[in-house]
PDB file of C-alpha atoms in Angstrom:
ATOM      1  CA  MET A   1      15.173   2.527   8.439  1.00 93.00           C
ATOM      2  CA  LYS A   2      12.522   0.543  10.314  1.00 95.00           C
ATOM      3  CA  VAL A   3       9.117  -0.538   9.004  1.00 97.00           C
ATOM      4  CA  LYS A   4       6.203  -1.404  11.272  1.00 98.00           C
ATOM      5  CA  PHE A   5       2.917  -2.899  10.076  1.00 98.00           C
ATOM      6  CA  TRP A   6      -0.202  -1.402  11.654  1.00 98.00           C
ATOM      7  CA  GLY A   7      -2.742  -2.825   9.194  1.00 98.00           C
ATOM      8  CA  VAL A   8      -2.260  -5.640   6.665  1.00 98.00           C
ATOM      9  CA  ARG A   9      -5.755  -6.560   5.424  1.00 98.00           C
ATOM     10  CA  GLY A  10      -7.408  -5.590   2.194  1.00 96.00           C
ATOM     11  CA  SER A  11     -10.915  -4.474   1.247  1.00 95.00           C
ATOM     12  CA  ILE A  12     -12.538  -4.120   4.680  1.00 97.00           C
ATOM     13  CA  PRO A  13     -11.567  -4.381   8.365  1.00 97.00           C
ATOM     14  CA  CYS A  14     -12.250  -7.899   9.626  1.00 97.00           C
ATOM     15  CA  PRO A  15     -11.641  -8.173  13.385  1.00 95.00           C
ATOM     16  CA  GLY A  16     -12.527 -11.452  15.053  1.00 95.00           C
ATOM     17  CA  ARG A  17     -11.227 -14.632  16.613  1.00 96.00           C
ATOM     18  CA  LYS A  18     -10.120 -16.021  13.229  1.00 97.00           C
ATOM     19  CA  THR A  19      -7.907 -13.034  12.369  1.00 97.00           C
ATOM     20  CA  VAL A  20      -6.145 -12.379  15.681  1.00 97.00           C
ATOM     21  CA  LYS A  21      -2.680 -13.577  14.646  1.00 98.00           C
ATOM     22  CA  TYR A  22      -2.275 -11.585  11.428  1.00 98.00           C
ATOM     23  CA  GLY A  23      -4.731  -8.826  12.291  1.00 98.00           C
ATOM     24  CA  GLY A  24      -7.937  -7.459  10.855  1.00 97.00           C
ATOM     25  CA  ASN A  25      -7.063  -3.799  10.226  1.00 98.00           C
ATOM     26  CA  THR A  26      -6.634  -2.421   6.731  1.00 98.00           C
ATOM     27  CA  SER A  27      -3.537  -0.947   5.158  1.00 98.00           C
ATOM     28  CA  CYS A  28      -1.163   1.180   7.231  1.00 98.00           C
ATOM     29  CA  LEU A  29       2.637   1.111   7.429  1.00 98.00           C
ATOM     30  CA  GLU A  30       4.969   3.221   9.508  1.00 98.00           C
ATOM     31  CA  VAL A  31       8.468   3.933   8.194  1.00 97.00           C
ATOM     32  CA  ILE A  32      10.787   5.379  10.831  1.00 93.00           C
ATOM     33  CA  ILE A  33      14.142   6.864   9.887  1.00 91.00           C
ATOM     34  CA  ASP A  34      15.795   7.525  13.222  1.00 82.00           C
ATOM     35  CA  ASP A  35      18.926   9.264  11.915  1.00 82.00           C
ATOM     36  CA  ALA A  36      16.824  11.846  10.096  1.00 75.00           C
ATOM     37  CA  ARG A  37      14.121  11.961  12.803  1.00 81.00           C
ATOM     38  CA  ARG A  38      11.489  11.459  10.139  1.00 87.00           C
ATOM     39  CA  GLU A  39       8.080   9.798  10.369  1.00 92.00           C
ATOM     40  CA  ILE A  40       6.596   8.433   7.135  1.00 97.00           C
ATOM     41  CA  ILE A  41       3.232   6.674   6.986  1.00 98.00           C
ATOM     42  CA  VAL A  42       1.953   4.712   4.000  1.00 98.00           C
ATOM     43  CA  ASP A  43      -1.854   4.620   3.811  1.00 98.00           C
ATOM     44  CA  ALA A  44      -4.521   5.561   6.314  1.00 98.00           C
ATOM     45  CA  GLY A  45      -6.553   2.388   6.578  1.00 98.00           C
ATOM     46  CA  SER A  46      -8.097   1.381   9.893  1.00 98.00           C
ATOM     47  CA  GLY A  47      -4.629   0.477  11.212  1.00 98.00           C
ATOM     48  CA  ILE A  48      -3.715   4.155  11.463  1.00 98.00           C
ATOM     49  CA  ARG A  49      -5.943   4.523  14.544  1.00 98.00           C
ATOM     50  CA  GLU A  50      -3.593   2.431  16.707  1.00 98.00           C
ATOM     51  CA  LEU A  51      -0.587   4.164  15.157  1.00 97.00           C
ATOM     52  CA  GLY A  52      -2.020   7.530  16.200  1.00 96.00           C
ATOM     53  CA  ILE A  53      -2.450   6.370  19.792  1.00 95.00           C
ATOM     54  CA  ASP A  54       1.112   5.064  19.808  1.00 95.00           C
ATOM     55  CA  LEU A  55       2.488   8.346  18.451  1.00 94.00           C
ATOM     56  CA  LEU A  56       0.765  10.255  21.246  1.00 92.00           C
ATOM     57  CA  ASN A  57       2.175   7.851  23.826  1.00 91.00           C
ATOM     58  CA  ARG A  58       5.637   8.519  22.425  1.00 88.00           C
ATOM     59  CA  ASN A  59       4.974  12.255  22.805  1.00 82.00           C
ATOM     60  CA  PRO A  60       3.349  12.544  26.249  1.00 76.00           C
ATOM     61  CA  SER A  61       3.998  16.291  26.336  1.00 71.00           C
ATOM     62  CA  ARG A  62       1.896  16.626  23.175  1.00 64.00           C
ATOM     63  CA  SER A  63       4.843  18.284  21.468  1.00 69.00           C
ATOM     64  CA  SER A  64       4.831  18.683  17.715  1.00 78.00           C
ATOM     65  CA  ILE A  65       4.051  15.611  15.619  1.00 88.00           C
ATOM     66  CA  GLN A  66       5.156  15.914  12.000  1.00 92.00           C
ATOM     67  CA  ALA A  67       4.719  13.217   9.387  1.00 95.00           C
ATOM     68  CA  ASP A  68       4.440  12.515   5.694  1.00 96.00           C
ATOM     69  CA  LEU A  69       1.400  10.397   4.836  1.00 98.00           C
ATOM     70  CA  LEU A  70       1.691   8.630   1.486  1.00 98.00           C
ATOM     71  CA  ILE A  71      -1.663   7.487   0.113  1.00 97.00           C
ATOM     72  CA  THR A  72      -1.405   4.697  -2.459  1.00 98.00           C
ATOM     73  CA  HIS A  73      -4.937   5.366  -3.745  1.00 96.00           C
ATOM     74  CA  THR A  74      -8.262   6.571  -2.424  1.00 94.00           C
ATOM     75  CA  HIS A  75     -10.283   3.373  -2.121  1.00 95.00           C
ATOM     76  CA  LEU A  76     -12.028   3.383   1.236  1.00 95.00           C
ATOM     77  CA  ASP A  77      -9.971   0.669   2.909  1.00 97.00           C
ATOM     78  CA  HIS A  78      -6.856   2.841   2.433  1.00 97.00           C
ATOM     79  CA  ILE A  79      -8.245   6.116   3.834  1.00 97.00           C
ATOM     80  CA  LEU A  80     -11.079   5.257   6.240  1.00 97.00           C
ATOM     81  CA  GLY A  81      -8.879   5.444   9.341  1.00 98.00           C
ATOM     82  CA  LEU A  82      -7.848   9.075   8.914  1.00 97.00           C
ATOM     83  CA  PRO A  83     -10.765  10.567  10.935  1.00 97.00           C
ATOM     84  CA  PHE A  84      -9.683   8.338  13.848  1.00 97.00           C
ATOM     85  CA  PHE A  85      -5.992   9.332  13.702  1.00 97.00           C
ATOM     86  CA  ALA A  86      -5.715  11.146  17.033  1.00 94.00           C
ATOM     87  CA  PRO A  87      -2.825  13.521  16.148  1.00 95.00           C
ATOM     88  CA  ILE A  88      -4.975  15.436  13.644  1.00 95.00           C
ATOM     89  CA  TYR A  89      -6.909  16.862  16.591  1.00 94.00           C
ATOM     90  CA  LEU A  90      -3.791  18.499  18.054  1.00 93.00           C
ATOM     91  CA  LYS A  91      -2.749  22.011  17.127  1.00 91.00           C
ATOM     92  CA  LYS A  92       0.956  21.184  16.838  1.00 89.00           C
ATOM     93  CA  THR A  93       0.491  18.347  14.338  1.00 94.00           C
ATOM     94  CA  ARG A  94       1.764  18.940  10.805  1.00 94.00           C
ATOM     95  CA  LEU A  95       0.699  16.321   8.283  1.00 96.00           C
ATOM     96  CA  ARG A  96       1.773  16.372   4.641  1.00 96.00           C
ATOM     97  CA  ILE A  97      -0.565  14.074   2.702  1.00 97.00           C
ATOM     98  CA  MET A  98       0.739  12.920  -0.675  1.00 97.00           C
ATOM     99  CA  GLY A  99      -0.889  10.680  -3.253  1.00 96.00           C
ATOM    100  CA  PRO A 100      -2.166  10.300  -6.809  1.00 93.00           C
ATOM    101  CA  LEU A 101      -4.801  12.431  -8.446  1.00 77.00           C
ATOM    102  CA  THR A 102      -7.823  10.268  -8.133  1.00 64.00           C
ATOM    103  CA  TYR A 103     -10.831  10.339 -10.392  1.00 60.00           C
ATOM    104  CA  GLU A 104     -11.985  12.695 -13.101  1.00 64.00           C
ATOM    105  CA  ASP A 105     -11.696  16.278 -11.784  1.00 73.00           C
ATOM    106  CA  GLU A 106     -11.714  15.441  -8.080  1.00 80.00           C
ATOM    107  CA  SER A 107      -8.573  16.442  -6.187  1.00 88.00           C
ATOM    108  CA  LEU A 108      -6.671  14.273  -3.728  1.00 90.00           C
ATOM    109  CA  GLU A 109      -7.755  16.625  -0.940  1.00 90.00           C
ATOM    110  CA  SER A 110     -11.458  16.400  -1.714  1.00 89.00           C
ATOM    111  CA  ALA A 111     -11.361  12.611  -2.066  1.00 89.00           C
ATOM    112  CA  VAL A 112      -9.569  12.077   1.246  1.00 91.00           C
ATOM    113  CA  THR A 113     -11.298  14.759   3.320  1.00 92.00           C
ATOM    114  CA  GLY A 114     -14.809  14.107   2.016  1.00 91.00           C
ATOM    115  CA  GLN A 115     -15.151  11.824   5.043  1.00 94.00           C
ATOM    116  CA  PHE A 116     -15.114  14.885   7.304  1.00 94.00           C
ATOM    117  CA  SER A 117     -18.738  15.730   6.697  1.00 91.00           C
ATOM    118  CA  TYR A 118     -21.655  15.446   9.064  1.00 92.00           C
ATOM    119  CA  ARG A 119     -23.115  13.027   6.532  1.00 92.00           C
ATOM    120  CA  TYR A 120     -20.389  10.523   7.449  1.00 93.00           C
ATOM    121  CA  PHE A 121     -18.615  11.743  10.583  1.00 94.00           C
ATOM    122  CA  PRO A 122     -19.380  14.105  13.502  1.00 94.00           C
ATOM    123  CA  VAL A 123     -16.331  16.337  12.931  1.00 94.00           C
ATOM    124  CA  ARG A 124     -15.888  18.633   9.937  1.00 92.00           C
ATOM    125  CA  LEU A 125     -12.564  19.345   8.297  1.00 91.00           C
ATOM    126  CA  SER A 126     -12.699  22.993   9.406  1.00 90.00           C
ATOM    127  CA  GLU A 127     -12.888  21.883  13.039  1.00 93.00           C
ATOM    128  CA  LEU A 128      -9.546  20.031  13.017  1.00 93.00           C
ATOM    129  CA  ALA A 129      -6.753  21.696  14.965  1.00 93.00           C
ATOM    130  CA  SER A 130      -3.876  20.268  12.934  1.00 94.00           C
ATOM    131  CA  GLU A 131      -2.324  21.640   9.782  1.00 94.00           C
ATOM    132  CA  MET A 132      -2.678  19.404   6.715  1.00 95.00           C
ATOM    133  CA  GLU A 133      -1.016  19.983   3.373  1.00 95.00           C
ATOM    134  CA  PHE A 134      -1.971  18.017   0.253  1.00 95.00           C
ATOM    135  CA  VAL A 135       0.474  17.202  -2.537  1.00 95.00           C
ATOM    136  CA  ALA A 136      -0.722  15.496  -5.722  1.00 93.00           C
ATOM    137  CA  LEU A 137       1.757  12.995  -7.122  1.00 94.00           C
ATOM    138  CA  LYS A 138       2.300  11.405 -10.507  1.00 93.00           C
ATOM    139  CA  GLU A 139       5.081   9.112 -11.693  1.00 95.00           C
ATOM    140  CA  GLU A 140       8.149  10.988 -10.506  1.00 95.00           C
ATOM    141  CA  ARG A 141      11.149  11.060  -8.227  1.00 96.00           C
ATOM    142  CA  LEU A 142      11.222  13.434  -5.265  1.00 96.00           C
ATOM    143  CA  ASP A 143      13.686  14.492  -2.618  1.00 95.00           C
ATOM    144  CA  LEU A 144      11.886  14.438   0.741  1.00 95.00           C
ATOM    145  CA  GLY A 145      14.863  16.050   2.447  1.00 92.00           C
ATOM    146  CA  ASP A 146      17.295  14.652   5.001  1.00 91.00           C
ATOM    147  CA  GLY A 147      18.679  12.281   2.361  1.00 93.00           C
ATOM    148  CA  ILE A 148      15.351  10.501   1.789  1.00 96.00           C
ATOM    149  CA  GLY A 149      14.442   9.737  -1.818  1.00 97.00           C
ATOM    150  CA  LEU A 150      10.938   8.843  -3.000  1.00 98.00           C
ATOM    151  CA  SER A 151      10.096   7.338  -6.377  1.00 98.00           C
ATOM    152  CA  THR A 152       6.563   6.553  -7.540  1.00 98.00           C
ATOM    153  CA  LYS A 153       5.133   4.116 -10.084  1.00 97.00           C
ATOM    154  CA  TYR A 154       1.650   3.734 -11.528  1.00 96.00           C
ATOM    155  CA  LEU A 155       0.222   0.285 -10.813  1.00 97.00           C
ATOM    156  CA  ASN A 156      -2.648  -1.739 -12.308  1.00 95.00           C
ATOM    157  CA  HIS A 157      -5.792  -1.157 -10.248  1.00 95.00           C
ATOM    158  CA  PRO A 158      -9.356  -0.022 -11.018  1.00 90.00           C
ATOM    159  CA  VAL A 159      -8.499   3.473  -9.725  1.00 90.00           C
ATOM    160  CA  LEU A 160      -5.228   5.381 -10.128  1.00 90.00           C
ATOM    161  CA  CYS A 161      -2.757   3.820  -7.691  1.00 95.00           C
ATOM    162  CA  LEU A 162       0.915   4.426  -6.914  1.00 97.00           C
ATOM    163  CA  GLY A 163       3.699   2.188  -5.740  1.00 98.00           C
ATOM    164  CA  TYR A 164       6.329   3.853  -3.533  1.00 98.00           C
ATOM    165  CA  ARG A 165      10.085   3.296  -3.399  1.00 98.00           C
ATOM    166  CA  LEU A 166      11.715   4.888  -0.346  1.00 98.00           C
ATOM    167  CA  GLU A 167      15.512   5.125  -0.291  1.00 97.00           C
ATOM    168  CA  TYR A 168      17.712   6.211   2.581  1.00 96.00           C
ATOM    169  CA  GLY A 169      21.437   5.591   2.697  1.00 92.00           C
ATOM    170  CA  ASN A 170      21.874   2.281   0.942  1.00 93.00           C
ATOM    171  CA  LYS A 171      18.518   0.846   2.026  1.00 96.00           C
ATOM    172  CA  VAL A 172      15.341   0.529  -0.061  1.00 98.00           C
ATOM    173  CA  CYS A 173      11.766  -0.160   1.024  1.00 98.00           C
ATOM    174  CA  CYS A 174       9.266  -0.605  -1.788  1.00 98.00           C
ATOM    175  CA  THR A 175       5.458  -0.922  -1.712  1.00 98.00           C
ATOM    176  CA  VAL A 176       3.602  -2.475  -4.652  1.00 97.00           C
ATOM    177  CA  TYR A 177      -0.112  -2.693  -3.892  1.00 93.00           C
ATOM    178  CA  ASP A 178      -2.983  -2.650  -4.875  1.00 91.00           C
ATOM    179  CA  THR A 179      -2.039  -4.115  -8.236  1.00 96.00           C
ATOM    180  CA  GLU A 180      -2.173  -7.077 -10.572  1.00 95.00           C
ATOM    181  CA  PRO A 181      -0.132  -8.006 -13.655  1.00 95.00           C
ATOM    182  CA  PHE A 182      -0.973  -5.939 -16.731  1.00 91.00           C
ATOM    183  CA  GLN A 183      -2.964  -7.928 -19.297  1.00 88.00           C
ATOM    184  CA  ASN A 184      -3.440  -7.757 -23.052  1.00 83.00           C
ATOM    185  CA  LEU A 185      -6.801  -5.988 -23.370  1.00 80.00           C
ATOM    186  CA  PHE A 186      -7.347  -6.987 -26.981  1.00 81.00           C
ATOM    187  CA  CYS A 187      -8.867 -10.231 -28.244  1.00 80.00           C
ATOM    188  CA  THR A 188      -6.203 -12.915 -28.801  1.00 84.00           C
ATOM    189  CA  ASP A 189      -8.482 -15.664 -30.157  1.00 81.00           C
ATOM    190  CA  PRO A 190      -8.126 -15.916 -33.958  1.00 85.00           C
ATOM    191  CA  GLY A 191     -11.519 -17.615 -34.089  1.00 87.00           C
ATOM    192  CA  ASP A 192     -13.290 -14.607 -32.567  1.00 84.00           C
ATOM    193  CA  PRO A 193     -14.906 -12.212 -35.089  1.00 87.00           C
ATOM    194  CA  SER A 194     -13.374  -9.252 -33.236  1.00 86.00           C
ATOM    195  CA  PHE A 195      -9.805 -10.600 -33.520  1.00 81.00           C
ATOM    196  CA  ASP A 196      -7.291  -8.219 -35.066  1.00 80.00           C
ATOM    197  CA  GLU A 197      -3.786  -9.647 -35.281  1.00 81.00           C
ATOM    198  CA  ALA A 198      -1.986  -6.290 -35.236  1.00 84.00           C
ATOM    199  CA  MET A 199      -3.960  -5.066 -32.238  1.00 80.00           C
ATOM    200  CA  ALA A 200      -3.428  -8.360 -30.393  1.00 80.00           C
ATOM    201  CA  LEU A 201       0.327  -8.150 -30.924  1.00 85.00           C
ATOM    202  CA  GLU A 202       0.425  -4.503 -29.879  1.00 85.00           C
ATOM    203  CA  GLY A 203      -1.633  -5.193 -26.756  1.00 81.00           C
ATOM    204  CA  GLY A 204       0.630  -8.055 -25.748  1.00 86.00           C
ATOM    205  CA  GLU A 205       3.737  -5.938 -26.162  1.00 90.00           C
ATOM    206  CA  ALA A 206       2.202  -3.057 -24.178  1.00 90.00           C
ATOM    207  CA  ALA A 207       1.370  -5.412 -21.287  1.00 91.00           C
ATOM    208  CA  ARG A 208       4.892  -6.880 -21.284  1.00 92.00           C
ATOM    209  CA  GLU A 209       6.467  -3.432 -21.241  1.00 95.00           C
ATOM    210  CA  ALA A 210       4.218  -2.243 -18.395  1.00 94.00           C
ATOM    211  CA  ASN A 211       5.033  -5.305 -16.297  1.00 94.00           C
ATOM    212  CA  GLN A 212       8.731  -4.843 -16.992  1.00 96.00           C
ATOM    213  CA  ARG A 213       8.611  -1.246 -15.757  1.00 96.00           C
ATOM    214  CA  VAL A 214       7.021  -2.382 -12.483  1.00 97.00           C
ATOM    215  CA  GLU A 215       9.734  -5.009 -12.023  1.00 97.00           C
ATOM    216  CA  GLU A 216      12.469  -2.460 -12.686  1.00 97.00           C
ATOM    217  CA  PHE A 217      10.850  -0.196 -10.094  1.00 98.00           C
ATOM    218  CA  LEU A 218      11.039  -2.813  -7.318  1.00 98.00           C
ATOM    219  CA  ALA A 219      14.314  -4.454  -8.314  1.00 97.00           C
ATOM    220  CA  GLY A 220      16.908  -4.849  -5.584  1.00 97.00           C
ATOM    221  CA  ALA A 221      14.660  -3.731  -2.720  1.00 98.00           C
ATOM    222  CA  ASP A 222      15.799  -4.650   0.778  1.00 98.00           C
ATOM    223  CA  LEU A 223      12.119  -4.984   1.689  1.00 98.00           C
ATOM    224  CA  LEU A 224       9.340  -5.361  -0.867  1.00 98.00           C
ATOM    225  CA  ILE A 225       5.760  -5.167   0.440  1.00 98.00           C
ATOM    226  CA  TYR A 226       3.645  -6.707  -2.308  1.00 98.00           C
ATOM    227  CA  ASP A 227      -0.045  -7.262  -2.917  1.00 96.00           C
ATOM    228  CA  ALA A 228      -0.836 -10.965  -2.425  1.00 96.00           C
ATOM    229  CA  GLN A 229      -4.568 -11.100  -1.807  1.00 96.00           C
ATOM    230  CA  TYR A 230      -5.273 -14.301  -3.741  1.00 96.00           C
ATOM    231  CA  THR A 231      -3.819 -17.676  -4.567  1.00 96.00           C
ATOM    232  CA  ARG A 232      -3.101 -18.393  -8.222  1.00 94.00           C
ATOM    233  CA  GLY A 233      -6.165 -20.616  -8.413  1.00 96.00           C
ATOM    234  CA  GLU A 234      -8.473 -17.996  -6.888  1.00 96.00           C
ATOM    235  CA  TYR A 235      -7.126 -15.302  -9.182  1.00 94.00           C
ATOM    236  CA  ALA A 236      -7.519 -17.344 -12.364  1.00 94.00           C
ATOM    237  CA  ALA A 237     -10.988 -18.611 -11.438  1.00 95.00           C
ATOM    238  CA  SER A 238     -12.763 -15.286 -10.917  1.00 93.00           C
ATOM    239  CA  ARG A 239     -10.557 -12.380  -9.814  1.00 95.00           C
ATOM    240  CA  VAL A 240      -8.857 -11.230 -13.011  1.00 93.00           C
ATOM    241  CA  GLY A 241      -9.410  -7.479 -13.354  1.00 92.00           C
ATOM    242  CA  TRP A 242     -10.020  -6.887  -9.641  1.00 94.00           C
ATOM    243  CA  GLY A 243      -6.628  -5.224  -9.176  1.00 93.00           C
ATOM    244  CA  HIS A 244      -4.866  -7.743  -6.929  1.00 95.00           C
ATOM    245  CA  THR A 245      -2.024 -10.217  -7.320  1.00 96.00           C
ATOM    246  CA  ALA A 246      -1.659 -13.939  -6.707  1.00 96.00           C
ATOM    247  CA  ILE A 247       0.748 -14.966  -3.946  1.00 96.00           C
ATOM    248  CA  GLU A 248       2.755 -17.152  -6.328  1.00 95.00           C
ATOM    249  CA  GLU A 249       3.135 -14.294  -8.824  1.00 95.00           C
ATOM    250  CA  ALA A 250       4.380 -11.888  -6.143  1.00 96.00           C
ATOM    251  CA  TYR A 251       6.981 -14.421  -5.010  1.00 95.00           C
ATOM    252  CA  ALA A 252       8.154 -15.066  -8.568  1.00 95.00           C
ATOM    253  CA  VAL A 253       8.498 -11.340  -9.321  1.00 96.00           C
ATOM    254  CA  ALA A 254      10.546 -10.792  -6.154  1.00 96.00           C
ATOM    255  CA  GLY A 255      12.745 -13.788  -6.920  1.00 95.00           C
ATOM    256  CA  ARG A 256      13.748 -12.731 -10.408  1.00 94.00           C
ATOM    257  CA  ASN A 257      14.488  -9.130  -9.398  1.00 97.00           C
ATOM    258  CA  GLY A 258      16.977  -9.522  -6.580  1.00 96.00           C
ATOM    259  CA  VAL A 259      14.636  -8.606  -3.723  1.00 97.00           C
ATOM    260  CA  LYS A 260      16.103  -9.480  -0.316  1.00 96.00           C
ATOM    261  CA  ARG A 261      12.922  -9.758   1.780  1.00 97.00           C
ATOM    262  CA  LEU A 262       9.333 -10.055   0.600  1.00 97.00           C
ATOM    263  CA  ALA A 263       6.367  -9.170   2.810  1.00 98.00           C
ATOM    264  CA  LEU A 264       3.101 -10.539   1.418  1.00 98.00           C
ATOM    265  CA  PHE A 265       0.402  -7.980   2.137  1.00 96.00           C
ATOM    266  CA  HIS A 266      -3.263  -6.990   1.666  1.00 98.00           C
ATOM    267  CA  HIS A 267      -4.631 -10.315   2.904  1.00 98.00           C
ATOM    268  CA  ASP A 268      -8.116 -11.226   1.770  1.00 97.00           C
ATOM    269  CA  PRO A 269     -10.662 -10.446   4.526  1.00 97.00           C
ATOM    270  CA  LEU A 270     -12.021 -14.000   4.213  1.00 97.00           C
ATOM    271  CA  ARG A 271      -8.597 -15.542   4.845  1.00 97.00           C
ATOM    272  CA  THR A 272      -8.304 -16.930   8.375  1.00 98.00           C
ATOM    273  CA  ASP A 273      -5.120 -17.133  10.434  1.00 98.00           C
ATOM    274  CA  GLY A 274      -5.044 -20.891   9.937  1.00 97.00           C
ATOM    275  CA  GLU A 275      -5.345 -20.551   6.181  1.00 98.00           C
ATOM    276  CA  ILE A 276      -2.520 -18.012   6.043  1.00 98.00           C
ATOM    277  CA  ASP A 277      -0.357 -20.322   8.166  1.00 97.00           C
ATOM    278  CA  ALA A 278      -1.017 -23.157   5.705  1.00 97.00           C
ATOM    279  CA  LEU A 279      -0.114 -20.941   2.751  1.00 96.00           C
ATOM    280  CA  ALA A 280       3.095 -19.878   4.506  1.00 95.00           C
ATOM    281  CA  GLU A 281       4.101 -23.509   5.070  1.00 93.00           C
ATOM    282  CA  LYS A 282       3.379 -24.369   1.439  1.00 91.00           C
ATOM    283  CA  LEU A 283       5.405 -21.415   0.202  1.00 90.00           C
ATOM    284  CA  ALA A 284       8.346 -22.264   2.468  1.00 86.00           C
ATOM    285  CA  ALA A 285       8.337 -25.875   1.281  1.00 81.00           C
ATOM    286  CA  GLY A 286       8.755 -24.789  -2.335  1.00 74.00           C
ATOM    287  CA  ALA A 287      11.368 -22.093  -1.718  1.00 76.00           C
ATOM    288  CA  GLY A 288      14.538 -22.291  -3.770  1.00 76.00           C
ATOM    289  CA  PRO A 289      18.065 -21.294  -2.695  1.00 78.00           C
ATOM    290  CA  ASP A 290      18.087 -18.108  -4.769  1.00 83.00           C
ATOM    291  CA  MET A 291      14.690 -16.857  -3.625  1.00 90.00           C
ATOM    292  CA  PRO A 292      14.188 -14.020  -1.108  1.00 93.00           C
ATOM    293  CA  GLU A 293      13.161 -14.415   2.498  1.00 93.00           C
ATOM    294  CA  VAL A 294       9.353 -14.343   2.418  1.00 95.00           C
ATOM    295  CA  PHE A 295       6.696 -13.892   5.088  1.00 96.00           C
ATOM    296  CA  PHE A 296       3.068 -12.913   5.455  1.00 97.00           C
ATOM    297  CA  ALA A 297       2.875  -9.491   7.107  1.00 98.00           C
ATOM    298  CA  ARG A 298       1.276  -9.290  10.570  1.00 98.00           C
ATOM    299  CA  GLU A 299       0.008  -6.356  12.565  1.00 98.00           C
ATOM    300  CA  GLY A 300       2.670  -5.229  15.012  1.00 97.00           C
ATOM    301  CA  MET A 301       5.535  -6.786  13.049  1.00 98.00           C
ATOM    302  CA  GLU A 302       8.681  -4.646  12.786  1.00 97.00           C
ATOM    303  CA  VAL A 303      11.362  -5.039  10.124  1.00 97.00           C
ATOM    304  CA  GLU A 304      14.764  -3.407  10.435  1.00 96.00           C
ATOM    305  CA  LEU A 305      16.582  -2.472   7.227  1.00 95.00           C
TER     306      LEU A 305
END
């Protein structure tokens, strides 16, 4: 199993001279399983455009391109690249798009393909040559065939979002983004008129159980790709409830759950290359002997499992 990063930013594409090293494209991963000849893509952020060009270069005869596209959730930065994914304009392309049911009564298909409207884009869905199948996912375990297992886990984000655990042979790649630790939603201040002790205790226990289930989901991964948009200070100051995790929290979770390698992902669009380098040095300086290998994901980086 090999993982390649095609987009590592969160929220919005941010190309420019200050983001050259780590990249400015939004979320897109490629998971290649050579033995099974399978192509799996996680998210269709702006990084999927370059992936599409690369796939065509690998198939100069324009022979069939088949892939599974796993959508973590339907926020724009995770789907906006799909109209620019060149293989969808080829007749022999077969794309199975899988992801969570999104919002109210809207289907995964309508949320993702709503971009293919003259209101937003010059090509309509009916004009695409490729064949696209949509599969709505919930928390479940699936057999993708060829010995590939897929497990899903609901995460903590302002819209329904799934983490993915891909298993092949004895290797595991796990994605946990966009998410933040579950919090007690009830008042915990005894001096507040709205305080209810029973509700506060129940809310605290519910948050602990939800966080434990996420940790069990990612435990033992050979590669864990984890949301790390903020520092602990940034998160505590004004980002609680935004659906993203502090770098220090991601590292701690990986460390106590036997993760072998941790890729910090979904970099804040305001974070410059120099700032990420400084954070990497700080993290390395505080690393303990029992902690996983950790790095900040970069566009173009490949990881062999």
